[in-house]
Amino acid sequence: MTDNIFLGFDFSTQQVKVIGLNENLKVVIDENIKFDTDLPEFGTSGGVNIHNDKVGVTAPTAMWVKALDLLLEKMKSAGFDFSKVVALSGDGQQHGSVYWKSGAREVLKNLQADSSMYEQLKDSFSVNDSPIWMDATTSSQIQTLEKAVGGPMELARLTGSRGYERFTGLQIMKLYQTNKAAYDDTERISLVSSFAASLFFGDYAPIDYSDGSGMNLLDIRTKNWSPACLETCGTSLADKLGVPVPSNTVLGNVSSYLCNKYGFSGDCKVITFTGDNPSSLAGLAPRQGDVIASLGSSDTVFLWLPEATPGMDGHIFVNPLDQNTYMGLVCFKNGSLTRERIMQQCAEGSWDRFNDLLQQTSPGNDGNIGIYFDAREIQPVVMGKFRFDKDDQQFDNFSPAVEVRAVLESQFLARLMYAQACGMKIGPESRVIATGGASANKAILQVISDIFNADVHVIDVPNSACLGGCYRAIYALKPEGTDFEEVVRNLPKPERVCKPTAGNRSVYPAMLERYRLLEGKISTL
Ligand SMILES: Nc1ncnc2c1ncn2[C@@H]1O[C@H](COP(=O)(O)OP(=O)(O)O)[C@@H](O)[C@H]1O
Ligand SMILES: O=C(CO)[C@@H](O)[C@H](O)COP(=O)(O)O
């Protein structure tokens, strides 16, 4: 046994995190930098800047660079020995885009160890604020792209999703249409994932098939950019995007900058980064039939699919572990941040108090249903707060205890309803595996268990996206043909933390039908 270490980095919405594993898959380092509190000079809230129109959402690109500088410094101060790292990989929040300006590649390739990456790269972007997955400003571009390829269903068949406002191709089209000078001054467009990989590789890293599936640009069957989509979104776009690659591609050695500044070994390999949800799939190593509920800034529900069956709801991405299979995913914008807002307003800023309030009401909430879309939701495309009593009468306010249960019940009824609409089957053998920040809260997981009528499991490290980066780094160095299962075979199995409460089985099927009707009603208000 050697003391080799594998690192997984997660550039998610609210923070940059790292986990390091030794060859026994034991955690040897776990650190993070939170954008709002560790980098207050960028003025973010929840890691992002919401524009005055409430639908434009961006993050300062250079903030992500500075966060990585701080994280590496923090690891160094903790005495971390970078020379033991044999390979690293990671992920980024999906769909966000980075625009490197002409000449940036030379700067990236020639970073000097006597200064930080932030100081050297802060002026390297043709667009300083990256549009991210919460942005909802591209509805006209959706129409243009869907029309160009023969309609929404044809776009879904080709790229795995009909047009969605946050998808990168539409964001690129908007830049092309509204700021052609910046578009023309862009020599490379990265996803957050390939941008993060570039910082380690010291050169432009390619986009991987899995995260590339979240752009409305990649043909998910041929794994090449769709010429029709590229032509519609901008000029010379293939050159600006580079050639997409399999998610387990070994890019090469870590940059000489990182070797000189932090003592990484010159042989340390950088493995292609992917999206945070695909990376979580790798980190949880689910079995056939498992449904994953990721409760980070967004709530997502996803699973491994043997075949691509794109439809009008949800997304199909190429599987990051096996490019011949797929993953199905549905994403909700009003997840943790909406729960957190209600926790602040109703429960004095304490999750324990939030959980106490939850216990003061019963499943079904006496017929009260509250639907909270603080930000314009992805499905349905609605913004606002809607409260109904058992007779479907609308109210302006609920008591704190009713409000707490209402947000959880409506959120997870919606997760179930849309997951089922895009073909996810929850059977008696199904396990829900929960991950992300809110998976630490067992009271929330019990509501999921009751609504999904399935056992809920967790793994002992809530950050499955980072773990996925570590496992993918290990996997990429194995001989070709090795099964991913070999990497994760000896891991402890996810632990069951909740099972459906017997008496609640009759409550939620009826409530789901009422939720469906009320959601339809508010969509037409
Ligand atoms: N005990 C808890 N109960 C409910 N939610 C929690 C709890 N602890 C953290 N969270 C939520 O987790 C979210 C962050 O999750 P995380 O997976 O780290 O996000 P991201 O990866 O998007 O940056 C926070 O916004 C917070 O609301
Ligand atoms: O848009 C999506 C998935 O399609 C989001 O899930 C983002 O990938 C952000 O992830 P988190 O920061 O919430 O993990």
Coordinates of C-alpha atoms and ligand atoms in Angstrom, one line a residue:
M1 CA 0.0 0.0 0.0
T2 CA 1.3 3.4 -1.0
D3 CA 0.2 6.8 0.3
N4 CA -1.1 7.9 -3.0
I5 CA -3.9 10.5 -2.9
F6 CA -6.8 11.2 -5.4
L7 CA -8.5 14.6 -5.3
G8 CA -12.0 15.6 -6.4
F9 CA -13.0 19.3 -6.8
D10 CA -16.6 20.5 -6.9
F11 CA -17.2 24.0 -8.4
S12 CA -20.9 24.2 -7.3
T13 CA -23.2 27.1 -7.0
Q14 CA -22.4 28.3 -3.5
Q15 CA -18.8 27.1 -3.0
V16 CA -15.7 25.3 -4.2
K17 CA -15.1 22.1 -2.3
V18 CA -12.4 19.4 -2.3
I19 CA -12.2 15.9 -1.0
G20 CA -9.0 13.8 -1.1
L21 CA -9.1 10.0 -0.8
N22 CA -6.2 7.6 -0.2
E23 CA -6.0 4.2 -2.0
N24 CA -8.3 2.7 0.7
L25 CA -10.9 5.2 -0.3
K26 CA -10.7 6.9 3.1
V27 CA -11.1 10.7 3.2
V28 CA -7.8 12.4 4.0
I29 CA -8.8 16.0 3.3
D30 CA -12.2 17.8 3.1
E31 CA -12.1 21.6 2.7
N32 CA -14.2 24.3 1.0
I33 CA -14.4 28.0 0.2
K34 CA -17.8 29.6 0.4
F35 CA -18.3 32.5 -2.1
D36 CA -20.6 34.7 0.0
T37 CA -18.6 34.6 3.2
D38 CA -15.0 33.9 2.1
L39 CA -15.1 36.2 -0.9
P40 CA -17.5 39.0 0.2
E41 CA -15.8 41.5 -2.2
F42 CA -17.8 39.9 -5.1
G43 CA -21.1 40.6 -3.4
T44 CA -22.8 37.3 -4.1
S45 CA -25.8 35.9 -2.3
G46 CA -26.0 32.1 -2.5
G47 CA -23.0 32.3 -4.8
V48 CA -24.7 34.3 -7.5
N49 CA -25.8 37.8 -8.4
I50 CA -29.5 38.1 -9.3
H51 CA -30.1 41.0 -11.6
N52 CA -32.8 43.7 -11.1
D53 CA -35.2 42.0 -13.6
K54 CA -35.0 38.9 -11.2
V55 CA -34.5 36.5 -14.2
G56 CA -30.9 37.3 -15.1
V57 CA -28.5 35.4 -12.9
T58 CA -24.7 35.5 -13.2
A59 CA -21.6 34.8 -11.1
P60 CA -18.3 36.7 -11.4
T61 CA -16.0 34.4 -13.4
A62 CA -12.9 35.6 -11.7
M63 CA -14.4 34.8 -8.3
W64 CA -14.2 31.1 -9.1
V65 CA -10.4 31.6 -9.9
K66 CA -9.9 33.4 -6.6
A67 CA -11.8 30.7 -4.7
L68 CA -9.5 28.1 -6.1
D69 CA -6.4 30.1 -5.1
L70 CA -7.9 30.4 -1.5
L71 CA -8.7 26.7 -1.4
L72 CA -5.2 25.6 -2.4
E73 CA -3.7 28.0 0.1
K74 CA -6.0 26.6 2.8
M75 CA -4.9 23.1 2.0
K76 CA -1.3 24.2 2.1
S77 CA -1.8 25.9 5.5
A78 CA -3.4 22.6 6.7
G79 CA -0.1 20.9 5.8
F80 CA -1.5 19.0 2.9
D81 CA 1.3 17.2 0.9
F82 CA 0.4 17.9 -2.8
S83 CA 3.3 15.7 -4.0
K84 CA 1.2 12.6 -3.0
V85 CA -1.6 13.4 -5.5
V86 CA -1.4 11.0 -8.4
A87 CA -4.5 12.2 -10.2
L88 CA -7.3 14.7 -9.8
S89 CA -10.7 15.3 -11.4
G90 CA -13.8 17.2 -10.5
D91 CA -17.0 18.9 -11.6
G92 CA -18.8 22.2 -12.0
Q93 CA -22.4 23.4 -11.7
Q94 CA -24.0 22.5 -15.0
H95 CA -24.8 24.8 -18.0
G96 CA -22.8 27.9 -16.8
S97 CA -20.4 29.3 -19.4
V98 CA -17.0 31.0 -19.3
Y99 CA -15.8 33.2 -22.2
W100 CA -12.0 33.4 -22.5
K101 CA -10.9 36.4 -24.5
S102 CA -8.4 36.4 -27.4
G103 CA -4.9 35.8 -26.0
A104 CA -6.1 34.2 -22.7
R105 CA -4.7 30.8 -23.7
E106 CA -1.1 32.2 -23.7
V107 CA -1.7 33.7 -20.2
L108 CA -3.1 30.4 -18.9
K109 CA -0.1 28.4 -20.3
N110 CA 2.5 30.7 -18.8
L111 CA 1.3 31.4 -15.3
Q112 CA 4.1 32.4 -12.9
A113 CA 4.4 30.9 -9.4
D114 CA 5.2 34.3 -7.8
S115 CA 1.6 35.5 -8.2
S116 CA -1.9 34.1 -7.8
M117 CA -4.0 32.7 -10.6
Y118 CA -6.6 35.4 -9.8
E119 CA -4.0 38.2 -10.4
Q120 CA -2.9 36.7 -13.6
L121 CA -6.2 35.6 -15.1
K122 CA -8.7 38.2 -13.8
D123 CA -8.5 40.2 -17.1
S124 CA -8.7 37.1 -19.4
F125 CA -12.4 37.0 -19.9
S126 CA -14.4 38.7 -22.7
V127 CA -17.5 38.4 -20.4
N128 CA -16.8 39.1 -16.8
D129 CA -20.0 37.7 -15.3
S130 CA -20.8 34.1 -16.3
P131 CA -24.5 33.3 -17.0
I132 CA -25.3 30.3 -14.8
W133 CA -28.0 27.6 -14.5
M134 CA -30.4 29.9 -12.6
D135 CA -30.5 32.4 -15.5
A136 CA -33.9 32.6 -17.3
T137 CA -33.4 35.3 -20.0
T138 CA -33.3 33.2 -23.2
S139 CA -36.9 32.4 -24.0
S140 CA -36.6 34.1 -27.5
Q141 CA -33.5 32.1 -28.2
I142 CA -35.3 28.9 -27.3
Q143 CA -37.9 29.6 -30.0
T144 CA -35.2 30.3 -32.6
L145 CA -33.3 27.1 -31.9
E146 CA -36.4 24.8 -31.6
K147 CA -37.7 26.3 -34.9
A148 CA -34.3 25.8 -36.6
V149 CA -34.2 22.1 -35.9
G150 CA -37.9 21.2 -36.5
G151 CA -39.5 21.9 -33.1
P152 CA -39.0 21.2 -29.4
M153 CA -39.4 17.4 -29.7
E154 CA -36.9 17.2 -32.5
L155 CA -34.4 19.3 -30.4
A156 CA -35.0 16.8 -27.5
R157 CA -34.5 13.8 -29.8
L158 CA -31.2 15.3 -31.0
T159 CA -29.7 16.9 -27.8
G160 CA -31.6 15.1 -25.0
S161 CA -33.7 18.1 -24.0
R162 CA -36.1 20.6 -25.6
G163 CA -34.9 24.2 -25.3
Y164 CA -34.4 25.3 -21.6
E165 CA -33.4 28.8 -20.7
R166 CA -30.3 27.8 -18.8
F167 CA -28.9 25.6 -21.5
T168 CA -25.5 26.9 -22.7
G169 CA -26.2 27.0 -26.5
L170 CA -29.0 29.4 -25.8
Q171 CA -26.8 31.5 -23.6
I172 CA -24.2 31.6 -26.3
M173 CA -26.8 32.6 -28.9
K174 CA -27.9 35.5 -26.6
L175 CA -24.3 36.8 -26.4
Y176 CA -23.9 36.5 -30.1
Q177 CA -27.1 38.5 -30.7
T178 CA -26.7 41.1 -28.0
N179 CA -22.9 41.6 -27.6
K180 CA -21.3 40.6 -30.9
A181 CA -18.1 42.4 -30.0
A182 CA -17.6 40.3 -26.9
Y183 CA -18.6 37.1 -28.8
D184 CA -16.0 37.9 -31.5
D185 CA -13.3 38.6 -28.9
T186 CA -13.9 35.1 -27.4
E187 CA -11.3 32.5 -28.4
R188 CA -12.7 29.7 -26.2
I189 CA -16.0 29.0 -24.5
S190 CA -15.9 26.6 -21.5
L191 CA -18.5 25.1 -19.3
V192 CA -17.8 25.7 -15.5
S193 CA -16.5 22.1 -15.4
S194 CA -14.0 22.4 -18.3
F195 CA -13.0 25.9 -17.1
A196 CA -12.2 24.5 -13.7
A197 CA -10.2 21.6 -15.4
S198 CA -8.3 24.2 -17.4
L199 CA -7.1 25.9 -14.2
F200 CA -5.4 22.6 -13.2
F201 CA -4.3 21.6 -16.7
G202 CA -2.8 25.0 -17.6
D203 CA -4.4 25.0 -21.0
Y204 CA -7.9 24.8 -22.4
A205 CA -9.6 21.5 -21.3
P206 CA -12.2 20.0 -23.5
I207 CA -15.9 19.7 -22.7
D208 CA -16.9 16.2 -21.8
Y209 CA -19.9 14.3 -23.3
S210 CA -21.9 14.2 -20.1
D211 CA -21.8 17.9 -19.1
G212 CA -21.8 18.8 -22.8
S213 CA -25.3 17.2 -23.0
G214 CA -26.6 20.2 -21.0
M215 CA -26.1 22.7 -23.8
N216 CA -28.7 21.9 -26.5
L217 CA -25.7 21.6 -28.8
L218 CA -24.4 18.0 -28.5
D219 CA -25.9 15.2 -30.5
I220 CA -26.2 12.7 -27.6
R221 CA -26.1 9.7 -30.0
T222 CA -23.1 10.6 -32.2
K223 CA -21.4 12.6 -29.4
N224 CA -20.5 15.3 -31.9
W225 CA -21.7 18.9 -31.9
S226 CA -24.9 19.1 -34.0
P227 CA -24.1 21.3 -37.1
A228 CA -27.6 22.6 -37.2
C229 CA -27.5 23.7 -33.5
L230 CA -24.0 25.3 -33.9
E231 CA -25.0 27.2 -37.0
T232 CA -28.1 28.7 -35.2
C233 CA -26.2 29.7 -32.0
G234 CA -23.2 31.6 -33.4
T235 CA -20.4 31.8 -36.0
S236 CA -17.2 29.7 -35.8
L237 CA -18.8 28.0 -32.7
A238 CA -17.1 24.7 -33.3
D239 CA -13.7 26.4 -33.0
K240 CA -14.7 28.3 -29.9
L241 CA -16.0 25.1 -28.2
G242 CA -13.2 22.6 -29.1
V243 CA -13.9 18.9 -29.7
P244 CA -16.0 17.2 -27.0
V245 CA -14.3 14.1 -25.3
P246 CA -15.4 11.1 -23.2
S247 CA -15.7 11.9 -19.6
N248 CA -12.9 9.6 -18.5
T249 CA -10.3 11.2 -20.8
V250 CA -6.9 11.7 -19.2
L251 CA -6.0 15.3 -20.2
G252 CA -2.3 15.1 -19.2
N253 CA -0.1 16.4 -16.4
V254 CA -1.0 19.1 -13.9
S255 CA 0.4 22.6 -14.9
S256 CA 3.9 23.6 -14.1
Y257 CA 2.4 26.5 -12.2
L258 CA 0.8 24.2 -9.7
C259 CA 3.9 22.1 -9.4
N260 CA 6.1 25.1 -8.7
K261 CA 3.7 26.9 -6.4
Y262 CA 2.2 24.0 -4.4
G263 CA 4.6 21.1 -4.9
F264 CA 2.3 18.9 -7.1
S265 CA 4.3 16.1 -8.7
G266 CA 5.0 16.7 -12.4
D267 CA 3.4 13.3 -13.1
C268 CA 0.0 14.1 -11.4
K269 CA -2.7 13.5 -14.0
V270 CA -5.7 15.8 -14.6
I271 CA -8.8 13.8 -15.7
T272 CA -11.6 15.6 -17.6
F273 CA -14.1 17.3 -15.3
T274 CA -17.9 16.8 -15.7
G275 CA -21.1 18.3 -14.5
D276 CA -21.9 18.2 -10.7
N277 CA -25.0 15.9 -11.2
P278 CA -23.1 13.4 -13.5
S279 CA -20.2 13.5 -10.9
S280 CA -22.7 12.7 -8.1
L281 CA -23.9 9.7 -10.2
A282 CA -20.3 8.4 -10.1
G283 CA -19.9 9.3 -6.4
L284 CA -23.0 7.3 -5.4
A285 CA -22.4 4.3 -7.7
P286 CA -26.2 3.5 -7.8
R287 CA -27.6 0.1 -8.7
Q288 CA -30.2 -0.4 -11.4
G289 CA -33.6 1.1 -10.3
D290 CA -32.1 3.6 -7.7
V291 CA -33.4 7.2 -7.9
I292 CA -31.0 9.9 -6.7
A293 CA -32.3 13.0 -5.0
S294 CA -29.6 15.7 -4.9
L295 CA -30.5 18.5 -2.5
G296 CA -27.9 21.1 -3.2
S297 CA -28.7 24.7 -4.3
S298 CA -31.0 23.1 -6.9
D299 CA -33.0 20.0 -6.2
T300 CA -32.4 17.4 -8.9
V301 CA -33.8 13.9 -9.3
F302 CA -31.8 11.6 -11.6
L303 CA -31.0 8.0 -12.4
W304 CA -28.9 5.8 -14.7
L305 CA -30.7 4.8 -18.0
P306 CA -29.7 2.0 -20.3
E307 CA -31.2 3.9 -23.3
A308 CA -32.0 7.4 -24.3
T309 CA -35.7 8.2 -24.3
P310 CA -35.9 12.0 -24.6
G311 CA -39.3 13.6 -24.1
M312 CA -40.8 17.0 -23.5
D313 CA -40.0 16.8 -19.8
G314 CA -36.6 16.5 -18.2
H315 CA -33.2 15.9 -19.7
I316 CA -31.1 13.0 -21.0
F317 CA -27.4 13.3 -20.5
V318 CA -24.7 10.9 -21.8
N319 CA -23.6 8.8 -18.8
P320 CA -20.2 10.0 -17.4
L321 CA -19.2 6.4 -16.6
D322 CA -20.2 4.7 -19.8
Q323 CA -20.6 6.7 -22.9
N324 CA -23.0 4.1 -24.4
T325 CA -25.6 4.6 -21.7
Y326 CA -27.4 7.7 -20.4
M327 CA -28.7 9.4 -17.3
G328 CA -32.2 11.0 -17.0
L329 CA -32.6 14.1 -14.8
V330 CA -35.1 16.7 -13.8
C331 CA -34.0 19.9 -12.1
F332 CA -35.8 22.4 -9.9
K333 CA -34.6 25.9 -9.2
N334 CA -36.5 26.5 -5.9
G335 CA -34.7 23.9 -3.8
S336 CA -32.5 24.6 -0.7
L337 CA -32.5 28.3 -1.1
T338 CA -36.3 28.5 -0.8
R339 CA -36.4 26.1 2.1
E340 CA -33.6 28.2 3.7
R341 CA -35.7 31.4 3.2
I342 CA -38.6 29.8 5.0
M343 CA -36.3 28.5 7.7
Q344 CA -35.0 32.1 8.2
Q345 CA -38.5 33.6 8.2
C346 CA -40.5 31.0 10.2
A347 CA -37.9 29.2 12.3
E348 CA -35.6 31.9 13.6
G349 CA -32.8 30.8 11.3
S350 CA -32.5 27.4 12.9
W351 CA -32.9 24.0 11.1
D352 CA -33.7 22.4 14.5
R353 CA -36.5 24.8 15.0
F354 CA -37.7 24.2 11.4
N355 CA -37.8 20.5 12.2
D356 CA -39.7 21.1 15.5
L357 CA -42.3 23.1 13.5
L358 CA -42.6 20.3 11.0
Q359 CA -43.5 17.9 13.8
Q360 CA -46.4 20.2 14.9
T361 CA -48.4 19.3 11.8
S362 CA -49.3 16.0 10.2
P363 CA -48.6 14.6 6.8
G364 CA -51.2 16.2 4.4
N365 CA -51.0 19.4 6.4
D366 CA -54.8 19.4 7.1
G367 CA -55.4 20.0 3.4
N368 CA -53.2 23.1 3.2
I369 CA -51.0 23.3 0.1
G370 CA -48.4 26.1 -0.4
I371 CA -46.3 26.4 -3.6
Y372 CA -43.3 28.7 -3.4
F373 CA -41.4 29.7 -6.5
D374 CA -39.2 32.5 -5.2
A375 CA -37.3 32.4 -8.5
R376 CA -39.1 31.6 -11.8
E377 CA -39.3 27.8 -11.7
I378 CA -38.0 25.6 -14.5
Q379 CA -41.2 23.5 -14.6
P380 CA -43.8 25.0 -14.4
V381 CA -42.4 28.3 -15.7
V382 CA -44.0 30.3 -12.9
M383 CA -42.8 32.8 -10.2
G384 CA -44.7 33.6 -7.0
K385 CA -46.1 32.2 -3.7
F386 CA -49.5 30.4 -3.7
R387 CA -51.2 29.1 -0.6
F388 CA -54.5 27.1 -0.7
D389 CA -56.6 25.7 2.1
K390 CA -58.4 22.3 2.0
D391 CA -61.2 23.9 -0.1
D392 CA -58.7 25.4 -2.6
Q393 CA -59.3 28.9 -1.3
Q394 CA -56.3 31.1 -1.7
F395 CA -54.6 32.6 1.4
D396 CA -51.8 35.2 1.8
N397 CA -50.3 33.6 4.9
F398 CA -50.0 30.4 6.7
S399 CA -48.8 29.9 10.3
P400 CA -45.1 29.1 10.6
A401 CA -45.8 25.4 11.3
V402 CA -48.1 25.1 8.3
E403 CA -45.7 27.0 6.1
V404 CA -42.8 24.7 6.9
R405 CA -44.7 21.5 6.1
A406 CA -46.2 23.2 3.0
V407 CA -42.9 24.0 1.4
L408 CA -41.6 20.4 1.9
E409 CA -44.7 18.7 0.7
S410 CA -45.2 20.8 -2.4
Q411 CA -41.6 20.6 -3.4
F412 CA -41.4 16.8 -3.1
L413 CA -44.8 16.2 -4.7
A414 CA -43.5 18.2 -7.6
R415 CA -40.2 16.2 -7.7
L416 CA -42.2 12.9 -7.8
M417 CA -44.7 14.2 -10.4
Y418 CA -42.1 15.4 -12.9
A419 CA -39.8 12.4 -12.3
Q420 CA -42.7 10.1 -13.2
A421 CA -43.5 12.3 -16.2
C422 CA -40.1 11.6 -17.6
G423 CA -40.4 7.9 -17.1
M424 CA -38.8 7.3 -13.7
K425 CA -40.5 4.3 -12.0
I426 CA -40.5 4.1 -8.3
G427 CA -41.2 0.4 -7.5
P428 CA -41.2 -1.6 -4.2
E429 CA -37.4 -2.4 -4.7
S430 CA -36.5 1.3 -5.5
R431 CA -34.2 3.1 -3.2
V432 CA -34.0 6.9 -3.1
I433 CA -30.4 7.9 -2.4
A434 CA -30.2 11.4 -1.0
T435 CA -27.2 13.7 -1.3
G436 CA -26.2 17.4 -1.1
G437 CA -26.5 19.9 1.7
A438 CA -30.1 19.2 2.8
S439 CA -29.5 15.4 2.9
A440 CA -28.1 16.0 6.4
N441 CA -31.6 16.8 7.6
K442 CA -33.4 13.5 8.5
A443 CA -36.8 15.2 9.0
I444 CA -36.7 16.4 5.3
L445 CA -35.7 12.9 4.2
Q446 CA -38.7 11.4 6.1
V447 CA -41.0 13.6 4.0
I448 CA -39.3 12.4 0.8
S449 CA -39.7 8.8 2.0
D450 CA -43.4 9.2 2.6
I451 CA -44.1 11.1 -0.6
F452 CA -42.0 8.8 -2.8
N453 CA -43.2 5.7 -0.8
A454 CA -39.6 4.4 -0.9
D455 CA -36.7 3.9 1.6
V456 CA -34.3 6.8 1.7
H457 CA -30.6 6.0 1.9
V458 CA -27.5 8.3 2.4
I459 CA -23.8 7.7 2.2
D460 CA -21.5 8.9 5.0
V461 CA -20.0 11.8 3.0
P462 CA -22.8 14.1 1.8
N463 CA -20.7 15.6 -1.0
S464 CA -21.1 12.9 -3.6
A465 CA -20.0 15.2 -6.4
C466 CA -16.5 15.6 -4.9
L467 CA -16.4 11.8 -4.3
G468 CA -17.3 11.2 -7.9
G469 CA -14.3 13.3 -8.9
C470 CA -12.0 11.1 -6.8
Y471 CA -13.5 7.8 -8.1
R472 CA -13.3 9.0 -11.7
A473 CA -9.7 10.0 -11.2
I474 CA -8.9 6.5 -9.9
Y475 CA -11.0 4.9 -12.7
A476 CA -9.3 6.8 -15.5
L477 CA -5.9 5.4 -14.5
K478 CA -7.1 1.8 -14.5
P479 CA -6.3 -0.4 -17.6
E480 CA -8.8 0.0 -20.5
G481 CA -11.8 -2.2 -20.1
T482 CA -11.9 -2.1 -16.3
D483 CA -15.4 -2.0 -14.9
F484 CA -16.2 1.1 -12.7
E485 CA -17.7 -1.3 -10.2
E486 CA -14.1 -2.5 -9.5
V487 CA -13.2 1.0 -8.1
V488 CA -16.2 1.2 -5.7
R489 CA -16.7 -2.5 -4.9
N490 CA -15.4 -2.3 -1.3
L491 CA -17.2 0.9 -0.4
P492 CA -19.7 0.7 2.5
K493 CA -23.2 0.5 1.0
P494 CA -25.5 3.5 1.4
E495 CA -27.3 3.4 4.8
R496 CA -31.1 3.4 5.0
V497 CA -32.1 6.3 7.2
C498 CA -35.9 6.5 6.6
K499 CA -38.7 4.2 5.5
P500 CA -42.2 5.2 4.6
T501 CA -44.4 5.7 7.6
A502 CA -47.2 3.0 7.4
G503 CA -50.1 5.3 8.2
N504 CA -49.1 7.9 5.6
R505 CA -49.4 5.7 2.5
S506 CA -53.0 6.8 1.7
V507 CA -52.3 10.6 2.2
Y508 CA -49.9 11.4 -0.6
P509 CA -51.4 9.8 -3.7
A510 CA -54.6 11.9 -3.3
M511 CA -52.5 15.0 -2.4
L512 CA -50.4 14.5 -5.6
E513 CA -53.5 14.7 -7.7
R514 CA -54.6 17.9 -5.9
Y515 CA -51.1 19.3 -6.3
R516 CA -51.3 18.5 -10.0
L517 CA -54.6 20.5 -10.4
L518 CA -53.4 23.4 -8.3
E519 CA -50.1 23.7 -10.2
G520 CA -52.1 23.7 -13.5
K521 CA -54.3 26.5 -12.0
I522 CA -51.4 28.7 -11.0
S523 CA -49.7 28.2 -14.3
T524 CA -52.7 30.0 -16.0
L525 CA -53.1 32.8 -13.4
Ligands
LIG1 N1 -29.5 20.8 8.2 C1 -29.9 21.2 7.0 N2 -31.2 21.1 6.7 C2 -31.7 21.5 5.5 N3 -30.9 22.1 4.5 C3 -29.6 22.2 4.8 C4 -29.1 21.8 6.0 N4 -27.7 22.1 6.0 C5 -27.5 22.6 4.8 N5 -28.6 22.8 4.0 C6 -28.8 23.4 2.7 O1 -27.8 22.9 1.8 C7 -27.6 23.9 0.9 C8 -26.2 23.8 0.3 O2 -26.0 22.5 -0.3 P1 -24.8 22.1 -1.1 O3 -25.0 20.7 -1.6 O4 -23.5 22.4 -0.4 O5 -24.9 23.2 -2.3 P2 -24.1 23.5 -3.6 O6 -23.3 22.2 -3.9 O7 -25.1 23.8 -4.7 O8 -23.1 24.6 -3.4 C9 -27.8 25.2 1.6 O9 -28.3 26.2 0.7 C10 -28.7 24.9 2.8 O10 -30.0 25.4 2.6
LIG2 O1 -29.1 23.1 -13.6 C1 -28.8 22.1 -12.9 C2 -28.9 20.7 -13.5 O2 -29.5 20.7 -14.8 C3 -28.3 22.3 -11.5 O3 -28.4 21.1 -10.8 C4 -26.9 22.8 -11.5 O4 -26.0 21.8 -11.9 C5 -26.5 23.4 -10.1 O5 -26.2 22.4 -9.2 P1 -26.0 22.5 -7.6 O6 -25.1 23.6 -7.4 O7 -27.4 22.8 -7.1 O8 -25.5 21.2 -7.2

